Coordinates of C-alpha atoms and ligand atoms in Angstrom, one line a residue:
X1 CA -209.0 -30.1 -42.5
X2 CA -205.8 -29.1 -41.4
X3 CA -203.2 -30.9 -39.0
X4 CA -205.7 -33.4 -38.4
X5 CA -208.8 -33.3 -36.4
X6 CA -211.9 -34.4 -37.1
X7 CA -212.6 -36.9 -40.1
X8 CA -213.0 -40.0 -41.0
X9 CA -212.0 -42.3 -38.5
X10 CA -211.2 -40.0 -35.6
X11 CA -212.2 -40.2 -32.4
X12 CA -213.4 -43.4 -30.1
X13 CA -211.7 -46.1 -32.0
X14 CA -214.0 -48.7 -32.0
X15 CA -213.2 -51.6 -34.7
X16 CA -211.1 -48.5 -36.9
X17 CA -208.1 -46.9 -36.8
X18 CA -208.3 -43.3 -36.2
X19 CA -205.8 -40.6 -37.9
X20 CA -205.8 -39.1 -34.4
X21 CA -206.3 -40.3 -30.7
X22 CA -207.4 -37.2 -28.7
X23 CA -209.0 -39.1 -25.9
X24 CA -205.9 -41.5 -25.2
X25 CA -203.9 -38.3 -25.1
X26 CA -206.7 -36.9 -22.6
X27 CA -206.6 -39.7 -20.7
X28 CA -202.8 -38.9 -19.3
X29 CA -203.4 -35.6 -18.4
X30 CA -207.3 -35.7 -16.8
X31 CA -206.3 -35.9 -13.6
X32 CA -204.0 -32.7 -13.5
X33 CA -206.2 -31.0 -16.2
X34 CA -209.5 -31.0 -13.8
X35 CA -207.2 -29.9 -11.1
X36 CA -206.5 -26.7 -13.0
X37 CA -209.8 -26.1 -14.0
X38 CA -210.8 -25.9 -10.8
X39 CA -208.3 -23.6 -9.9
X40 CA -209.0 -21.4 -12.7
X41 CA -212.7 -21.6 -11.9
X42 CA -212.4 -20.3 -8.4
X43 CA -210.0 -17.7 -9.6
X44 CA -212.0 -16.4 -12.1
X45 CA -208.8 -15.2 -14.1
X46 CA -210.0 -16.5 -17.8
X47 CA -208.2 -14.3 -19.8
X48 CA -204.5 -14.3 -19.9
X49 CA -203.6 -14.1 -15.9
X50 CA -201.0 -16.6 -14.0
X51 CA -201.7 -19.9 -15.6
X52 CA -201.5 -18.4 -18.9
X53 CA -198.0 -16.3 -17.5
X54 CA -197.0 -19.5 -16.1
X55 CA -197.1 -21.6 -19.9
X56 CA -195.6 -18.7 -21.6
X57 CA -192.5 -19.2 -19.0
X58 CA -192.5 -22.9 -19.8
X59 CA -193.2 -23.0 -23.4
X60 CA -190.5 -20.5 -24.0
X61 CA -188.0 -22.4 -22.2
X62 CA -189.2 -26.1 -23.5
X63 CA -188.3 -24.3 -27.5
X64 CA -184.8 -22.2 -26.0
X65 CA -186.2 -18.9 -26.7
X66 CA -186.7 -15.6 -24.7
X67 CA -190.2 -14.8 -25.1
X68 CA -193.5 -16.8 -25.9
X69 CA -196.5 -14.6 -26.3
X70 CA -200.1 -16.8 -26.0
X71 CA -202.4 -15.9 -29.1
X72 CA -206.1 -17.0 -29.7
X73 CA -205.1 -19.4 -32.3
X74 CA -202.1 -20.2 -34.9
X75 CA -203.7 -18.0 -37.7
X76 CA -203.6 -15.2 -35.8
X77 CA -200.6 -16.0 -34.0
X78 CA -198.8 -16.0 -37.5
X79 CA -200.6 -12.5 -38.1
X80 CA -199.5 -11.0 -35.3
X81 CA -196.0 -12.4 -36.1
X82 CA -196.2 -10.2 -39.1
X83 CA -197.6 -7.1 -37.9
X84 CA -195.4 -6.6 -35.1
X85 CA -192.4 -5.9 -37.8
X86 CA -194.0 -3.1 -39.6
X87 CA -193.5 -4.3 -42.6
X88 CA -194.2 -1.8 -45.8
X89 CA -198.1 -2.5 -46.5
X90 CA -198.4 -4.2 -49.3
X91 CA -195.1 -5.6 -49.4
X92 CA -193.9 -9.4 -50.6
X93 CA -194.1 -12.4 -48.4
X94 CA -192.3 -15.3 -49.9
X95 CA -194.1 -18.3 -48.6
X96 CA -194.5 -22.3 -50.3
X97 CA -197.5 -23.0 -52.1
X98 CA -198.0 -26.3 -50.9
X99 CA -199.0 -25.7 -47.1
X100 CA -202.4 -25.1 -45.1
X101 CA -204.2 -22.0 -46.2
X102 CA -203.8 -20.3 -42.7
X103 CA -200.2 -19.3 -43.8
X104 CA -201.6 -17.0 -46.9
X105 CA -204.8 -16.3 -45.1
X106 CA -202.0 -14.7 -42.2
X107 CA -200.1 -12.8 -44.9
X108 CA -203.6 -10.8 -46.0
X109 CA -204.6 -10.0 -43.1
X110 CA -201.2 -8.2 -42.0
X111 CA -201.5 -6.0 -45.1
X112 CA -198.8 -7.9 -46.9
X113 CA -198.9 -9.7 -50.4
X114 CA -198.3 -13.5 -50.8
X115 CA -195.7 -14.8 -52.6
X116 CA -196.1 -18.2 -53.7
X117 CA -192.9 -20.7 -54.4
X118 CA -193.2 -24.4 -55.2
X119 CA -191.3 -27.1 -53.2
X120 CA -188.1 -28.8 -53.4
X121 CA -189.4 -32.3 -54.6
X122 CA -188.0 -34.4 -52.2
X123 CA -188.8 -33.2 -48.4
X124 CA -191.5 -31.0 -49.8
X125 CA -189.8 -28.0 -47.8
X126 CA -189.1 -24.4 -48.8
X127 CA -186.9 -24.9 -51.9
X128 CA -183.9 -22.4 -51.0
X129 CA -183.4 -21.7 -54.5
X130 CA -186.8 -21.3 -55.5
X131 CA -186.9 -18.4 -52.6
X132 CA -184.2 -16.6 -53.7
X133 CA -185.3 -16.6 -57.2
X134 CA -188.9 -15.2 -55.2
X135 CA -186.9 -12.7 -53.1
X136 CA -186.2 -9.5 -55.0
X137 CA -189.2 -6.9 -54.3
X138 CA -190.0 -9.1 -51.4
X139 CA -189.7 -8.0 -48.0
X140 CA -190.0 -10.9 -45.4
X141 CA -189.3 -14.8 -45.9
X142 CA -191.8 -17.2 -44.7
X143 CA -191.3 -20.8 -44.6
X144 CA -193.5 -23.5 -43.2
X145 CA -192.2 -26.6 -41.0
X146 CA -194.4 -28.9 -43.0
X147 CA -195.1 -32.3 -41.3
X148 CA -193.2 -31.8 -38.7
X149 CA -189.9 -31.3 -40.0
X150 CA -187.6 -27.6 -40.0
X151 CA -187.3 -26.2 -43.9
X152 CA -183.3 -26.2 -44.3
X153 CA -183.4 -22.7 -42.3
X154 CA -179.5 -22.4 -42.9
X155 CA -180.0 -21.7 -47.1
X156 CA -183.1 -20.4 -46.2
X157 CA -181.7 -17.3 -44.0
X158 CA -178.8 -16.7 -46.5
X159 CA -181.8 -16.9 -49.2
X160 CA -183.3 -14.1 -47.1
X161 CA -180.3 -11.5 -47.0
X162 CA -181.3 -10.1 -43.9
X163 CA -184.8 -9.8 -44.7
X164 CA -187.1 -10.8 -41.9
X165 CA -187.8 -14.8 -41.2
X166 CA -190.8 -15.6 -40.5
X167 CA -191.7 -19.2 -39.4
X168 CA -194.8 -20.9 -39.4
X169 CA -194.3 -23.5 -37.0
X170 CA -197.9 -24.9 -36.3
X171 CA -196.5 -28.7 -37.3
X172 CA -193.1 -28.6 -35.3
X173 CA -193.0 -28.4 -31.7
X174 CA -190.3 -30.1 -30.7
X175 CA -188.6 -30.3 -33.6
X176 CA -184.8 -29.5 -34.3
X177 CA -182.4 -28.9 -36.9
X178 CA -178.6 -29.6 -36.2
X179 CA -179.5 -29.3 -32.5
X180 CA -181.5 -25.9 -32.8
X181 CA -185.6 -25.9 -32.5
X182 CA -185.7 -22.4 -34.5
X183 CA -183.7 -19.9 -36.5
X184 CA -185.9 -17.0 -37.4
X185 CA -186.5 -13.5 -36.2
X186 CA -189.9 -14.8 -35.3
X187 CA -192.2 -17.8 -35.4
X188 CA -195.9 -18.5 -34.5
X189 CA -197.2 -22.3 -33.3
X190 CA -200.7 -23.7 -33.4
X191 CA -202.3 -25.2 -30.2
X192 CA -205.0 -26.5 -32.3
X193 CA -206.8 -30.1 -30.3
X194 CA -205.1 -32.3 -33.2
X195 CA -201.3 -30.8 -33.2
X196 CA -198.4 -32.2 -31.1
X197 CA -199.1 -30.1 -28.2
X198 CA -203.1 -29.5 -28.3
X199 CA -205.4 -27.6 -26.5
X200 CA -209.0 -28.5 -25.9
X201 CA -209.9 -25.4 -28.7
X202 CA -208.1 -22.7 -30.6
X203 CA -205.0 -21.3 -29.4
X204 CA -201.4 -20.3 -30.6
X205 CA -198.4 -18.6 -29.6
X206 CA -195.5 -16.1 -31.0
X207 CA -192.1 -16.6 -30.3
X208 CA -189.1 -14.6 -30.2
X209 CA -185.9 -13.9 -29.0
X210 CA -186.4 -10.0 -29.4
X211 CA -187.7 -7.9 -26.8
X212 CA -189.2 -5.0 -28.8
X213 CA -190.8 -7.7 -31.1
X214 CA -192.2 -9.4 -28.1
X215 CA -193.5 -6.4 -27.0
X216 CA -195.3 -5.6 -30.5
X217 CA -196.8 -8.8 -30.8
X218 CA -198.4 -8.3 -27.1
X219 CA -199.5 -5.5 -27.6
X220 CA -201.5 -5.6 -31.1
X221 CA -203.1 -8.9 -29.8
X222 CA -204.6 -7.4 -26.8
X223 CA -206.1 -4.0 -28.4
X224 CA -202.6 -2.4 -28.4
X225 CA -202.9 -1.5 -24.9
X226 CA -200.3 -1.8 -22.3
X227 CA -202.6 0.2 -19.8
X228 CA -206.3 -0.3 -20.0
X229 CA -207.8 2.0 -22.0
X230 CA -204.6 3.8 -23.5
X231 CA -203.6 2.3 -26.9
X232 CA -200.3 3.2 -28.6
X233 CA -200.9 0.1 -31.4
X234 CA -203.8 -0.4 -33.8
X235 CA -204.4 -3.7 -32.3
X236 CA -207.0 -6.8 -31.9
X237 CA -208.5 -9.1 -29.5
X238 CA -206.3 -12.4 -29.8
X239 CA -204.9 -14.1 -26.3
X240 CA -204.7 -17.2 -24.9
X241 CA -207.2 -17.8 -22.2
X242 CA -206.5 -19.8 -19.0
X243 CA -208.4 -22.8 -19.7
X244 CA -206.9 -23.7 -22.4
X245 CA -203.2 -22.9 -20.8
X246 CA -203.8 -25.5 -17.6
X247 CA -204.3 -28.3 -20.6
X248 CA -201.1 -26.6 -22.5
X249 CA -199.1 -27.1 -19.4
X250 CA -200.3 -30.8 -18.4
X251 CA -199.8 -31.8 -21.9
X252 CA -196.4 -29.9 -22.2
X253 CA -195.0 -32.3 -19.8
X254 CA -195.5 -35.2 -21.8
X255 CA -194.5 -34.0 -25.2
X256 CA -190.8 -35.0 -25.7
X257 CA -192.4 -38.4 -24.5
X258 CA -195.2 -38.1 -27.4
X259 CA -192.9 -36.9 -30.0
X260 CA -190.5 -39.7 -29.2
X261 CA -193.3 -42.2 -29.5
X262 CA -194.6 -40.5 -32.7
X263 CA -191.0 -41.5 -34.1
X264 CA -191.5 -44.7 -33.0
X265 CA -194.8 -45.1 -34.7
X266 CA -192.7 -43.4 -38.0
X267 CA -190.1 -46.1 -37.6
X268 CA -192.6 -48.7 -37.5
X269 CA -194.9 -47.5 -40.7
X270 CA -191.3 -47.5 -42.5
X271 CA -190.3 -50.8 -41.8
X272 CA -193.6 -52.0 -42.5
X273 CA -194.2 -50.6 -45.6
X274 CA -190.5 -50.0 -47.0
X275 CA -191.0 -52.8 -49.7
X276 CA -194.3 -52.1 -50.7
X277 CA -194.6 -50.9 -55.1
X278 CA -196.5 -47.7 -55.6
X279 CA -195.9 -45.7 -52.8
X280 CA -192.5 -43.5 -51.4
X281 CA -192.3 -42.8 -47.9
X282 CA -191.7 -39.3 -46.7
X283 CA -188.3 -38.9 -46.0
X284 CA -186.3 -36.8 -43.5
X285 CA -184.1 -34.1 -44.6
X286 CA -180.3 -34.1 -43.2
X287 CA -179.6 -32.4 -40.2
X288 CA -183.2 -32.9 -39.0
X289 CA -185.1 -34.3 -35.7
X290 CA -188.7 -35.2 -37.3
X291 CA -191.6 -34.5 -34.7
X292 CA -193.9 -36.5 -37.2
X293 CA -196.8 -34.4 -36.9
X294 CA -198.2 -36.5 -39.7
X295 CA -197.0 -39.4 -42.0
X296 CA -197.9 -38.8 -45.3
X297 CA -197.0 -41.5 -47.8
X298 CA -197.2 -40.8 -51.8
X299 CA -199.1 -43.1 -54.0
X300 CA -198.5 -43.5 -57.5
X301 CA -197.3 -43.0 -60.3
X302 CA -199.7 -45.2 -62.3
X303 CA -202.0 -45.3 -59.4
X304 CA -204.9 -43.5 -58.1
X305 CA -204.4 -41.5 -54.4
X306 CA -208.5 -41.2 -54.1
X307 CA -209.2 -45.3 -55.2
X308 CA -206.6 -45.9 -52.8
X309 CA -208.2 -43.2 -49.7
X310 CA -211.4 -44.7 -50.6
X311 CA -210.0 -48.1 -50.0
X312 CA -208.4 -47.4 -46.6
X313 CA -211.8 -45.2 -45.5
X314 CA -214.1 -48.6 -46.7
X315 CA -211.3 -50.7 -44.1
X316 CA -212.3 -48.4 -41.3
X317 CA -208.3 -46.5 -41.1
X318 CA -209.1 -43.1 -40.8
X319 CA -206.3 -41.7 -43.3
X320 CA -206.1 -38.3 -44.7
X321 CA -205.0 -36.2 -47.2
X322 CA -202.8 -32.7 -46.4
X323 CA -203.5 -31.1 -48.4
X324 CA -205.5 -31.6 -51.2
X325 CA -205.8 -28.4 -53.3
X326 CA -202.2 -25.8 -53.1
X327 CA -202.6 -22.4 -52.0
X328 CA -202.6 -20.9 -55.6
X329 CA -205.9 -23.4 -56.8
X330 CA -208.1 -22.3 -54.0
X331 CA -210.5 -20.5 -54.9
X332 CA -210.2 -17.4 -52.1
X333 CA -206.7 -17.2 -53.5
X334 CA -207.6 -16.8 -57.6
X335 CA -206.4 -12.9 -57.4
X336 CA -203.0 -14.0 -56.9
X337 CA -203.1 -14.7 -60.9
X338 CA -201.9 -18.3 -61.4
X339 CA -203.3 -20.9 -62.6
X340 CA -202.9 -25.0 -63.0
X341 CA -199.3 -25.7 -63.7
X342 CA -197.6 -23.1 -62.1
X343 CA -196.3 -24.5 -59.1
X344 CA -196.0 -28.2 -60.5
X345 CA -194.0 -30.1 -57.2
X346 CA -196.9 -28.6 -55.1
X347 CA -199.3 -29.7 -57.3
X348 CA -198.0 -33.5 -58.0
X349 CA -198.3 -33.6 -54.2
X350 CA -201.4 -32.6 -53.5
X351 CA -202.5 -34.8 -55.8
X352 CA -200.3 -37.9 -54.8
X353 CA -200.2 -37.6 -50.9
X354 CA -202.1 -39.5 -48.5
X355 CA -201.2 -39.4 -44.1
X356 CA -201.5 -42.6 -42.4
X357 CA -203.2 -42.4 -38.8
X358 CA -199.9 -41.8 -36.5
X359 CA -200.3 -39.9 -33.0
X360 CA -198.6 -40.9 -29.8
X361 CA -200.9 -44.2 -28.6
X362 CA -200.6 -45.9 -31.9
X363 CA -200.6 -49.5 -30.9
X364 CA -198.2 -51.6 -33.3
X365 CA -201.1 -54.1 -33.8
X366 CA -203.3 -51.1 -35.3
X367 CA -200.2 -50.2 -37.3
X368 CA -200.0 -53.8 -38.5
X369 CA -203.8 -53.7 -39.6
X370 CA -203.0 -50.1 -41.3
X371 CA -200.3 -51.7 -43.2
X372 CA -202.4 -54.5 -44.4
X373 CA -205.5 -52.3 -45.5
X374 CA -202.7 -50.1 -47.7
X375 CA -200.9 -53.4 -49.4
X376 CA -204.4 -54.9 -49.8
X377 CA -204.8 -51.3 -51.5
X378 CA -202.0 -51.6 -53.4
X379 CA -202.8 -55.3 -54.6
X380 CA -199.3 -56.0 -53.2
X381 CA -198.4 -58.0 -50.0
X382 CA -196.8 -56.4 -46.7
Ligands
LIG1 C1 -202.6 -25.5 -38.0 C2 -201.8 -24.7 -38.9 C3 -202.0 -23.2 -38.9 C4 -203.0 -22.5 -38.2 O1 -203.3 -22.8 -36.9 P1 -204.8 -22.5 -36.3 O2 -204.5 -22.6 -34.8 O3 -205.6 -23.6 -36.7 O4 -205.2 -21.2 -36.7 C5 -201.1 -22.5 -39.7 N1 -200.2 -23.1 -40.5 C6 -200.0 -24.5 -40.5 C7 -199.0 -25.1 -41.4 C8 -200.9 -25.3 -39.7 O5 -200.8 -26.6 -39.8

């Protein structure tokens, strides 16, 4: 499971704590989100069309960046990302081995080889060194904005050389790093139900500040075709449809508001849970505004992540783990050649990491009984 979703917990709430609240989050926007359904309906526009237009516009200016380009979903809005450079087929794609499998699965698909790098230990981003030492033979750079946070995009572009920077973006809408939501030549964003801004379904955008790239990325996702029926780009079938883009734009309107409560909830969990043995909290890396897509806390050494999931799933707190097996150990990914020990930061954290519930309606009372469920856990004391 990936951002979070559907899992233990999630949901109506009930006597539990769920990792995510979609319904409260539903609940703010109903009113407006019906309204535009039912201006869609009579319309009869469901694909692409002025509500979609009318997001783009929005969404672009909400990040600071000339174009946003709706895709069908973040996977493919990271694999159009890629295709509209050209890149050499076949050619190197440096991204980290510890994110969700979309951002290798994206690499494939574009033609384009992955190149796996393991993570700086402390923030768990793009390790700037470990890229560079990736780079040669490689021709784009593709860091992930794991959690919520920006990778540190400064020693990351300088990494690069002028190669092409790719971000995936899924986790951090919203987010900033000295001031500045992105850096790259190009990103892609996930509107999947259970990131900070959802849809109700798949959905994704690319964004860039280049025109031609803009273009590209248009064009491939909707059969290459600028005029119906003439196509100048082998293309697909990935746009945003206009259902989902009335809920994009309700809930667009709230998320500064939701990302500013998910800090809350982040400054909350760290004064809770600050003294507690066994476990580090996930930290911020300088320079950065944390969206806190998810709050994952690190258990051990000397103790067991699963006895303590298990624990926390048995008190009804719907906590998850993200992610629990690296790129290079899944299975669909064994042709890339490496094996148990190559990527060892990645590895310790899949095994150690475990997200606490955290969305924008967290009460503090559920946070409390979250609190006490991981010191019981712990067999320490809040
Ligand atoms: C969610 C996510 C994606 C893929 O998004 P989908 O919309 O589910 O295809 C890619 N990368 C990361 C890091 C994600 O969290």
């Amino acid at each position: 499971m990936h951002g979070s979703g559907n899992g233990p917990g999630s949901g109506a709430a009930g006597e539990g704590v769920p990792l995510v609240d979609l319904a409260a989050a539903h609940a703010e926007v109903a009113q407006e989100v019906r309204a535009g359904f039912d201006r869609v309906l009579a319309s009869g526009a469901f694909v692409k069309g002025p509500e979609v237009a009318a997001f783009e516009r929005e969404y672009a200016a909400f990040v600071g960046v000339r174009h946003c380009v709706g895709a069908a979903n973040g996977t493919d809005a990271l694999e159009l990302a890629l295709r509209a450079l050209d890149l050499p087929p076949g050619g190197g794609v440096v991204l980290p081995a510890n994110t969700f499998v979309a951002t290798a699965e994206a690499v494939l698909r574009a033609g384009l080889r992955p190149v796996l790098v393991d993570a700086d230990p402390e923030y768990l981003l793009m390790d700037p060194e470990r890229a560079a030492a990736a780079l040669p033979g490689a021709v784009a750079l593709l860091p992930v904005h794991l959690f919520g946070q920006l990778a540190p995009m400064g020693p990351l572009l300088a990494a690069a050389d002028g190669r092409p920077v790719v971000e995936d973006a899924a986790q951090s809408q919203g987010a900033r790093q000295h001031g500045r939501t992105w850096y790259g030549r190009i990103a892609a964003t996930s509107f999947y139900p259970g990131k900070n801004l959802g849809a109700y379904g798949d959905a994704g955008a690319v964004l860039t500040d280049d025109d031609a790239l803009a273009d590209a990325v248009r064009l491939t996702g909707d059969h290459g075709a600028r005029d119906r029926y003439r196509h100048e780009r082998f293309g697909c079938n990935s746009r945003l449809d206009a259902l989902q883009a009335v809920v994009l734009r309700a809930k667009l309107r709230r998320l500064p508001a939701w990302n500013a409560a998910r800090r809350a909830a982040a400054a909350r969990y760290d004064a809770l849970l600050g003294g507690l043995d066994g476990l580090a909290l996930p930290r911020t890396a300088p320079g950065n505004e944390h969206v806190r897509h998810l709050y994952p806390v690190r258990i051990g050494p000397g103790r067991d992540r699963d006895t303590v999931l298990a624990a926390l799933h048995a008190a009804g707190i719907g906590a998850g783990v993200h992610y629990p097996v690296p790129v290079h150990l899944q299975p669909a990914f064994r042709h890339l050649g490496h094996r148990e020990g190559t990527f060892p930061v990645a590895e310790r954290a899949a095994r150690e990491l475990l997200s606490l519930p955290l969305h924008p309606h967290l009460t503090e009372a559920r946070q409390l009984r979250v609190a006490e469920a991981l010191a019981r856990a712990l067999g320490g004391r809040l």
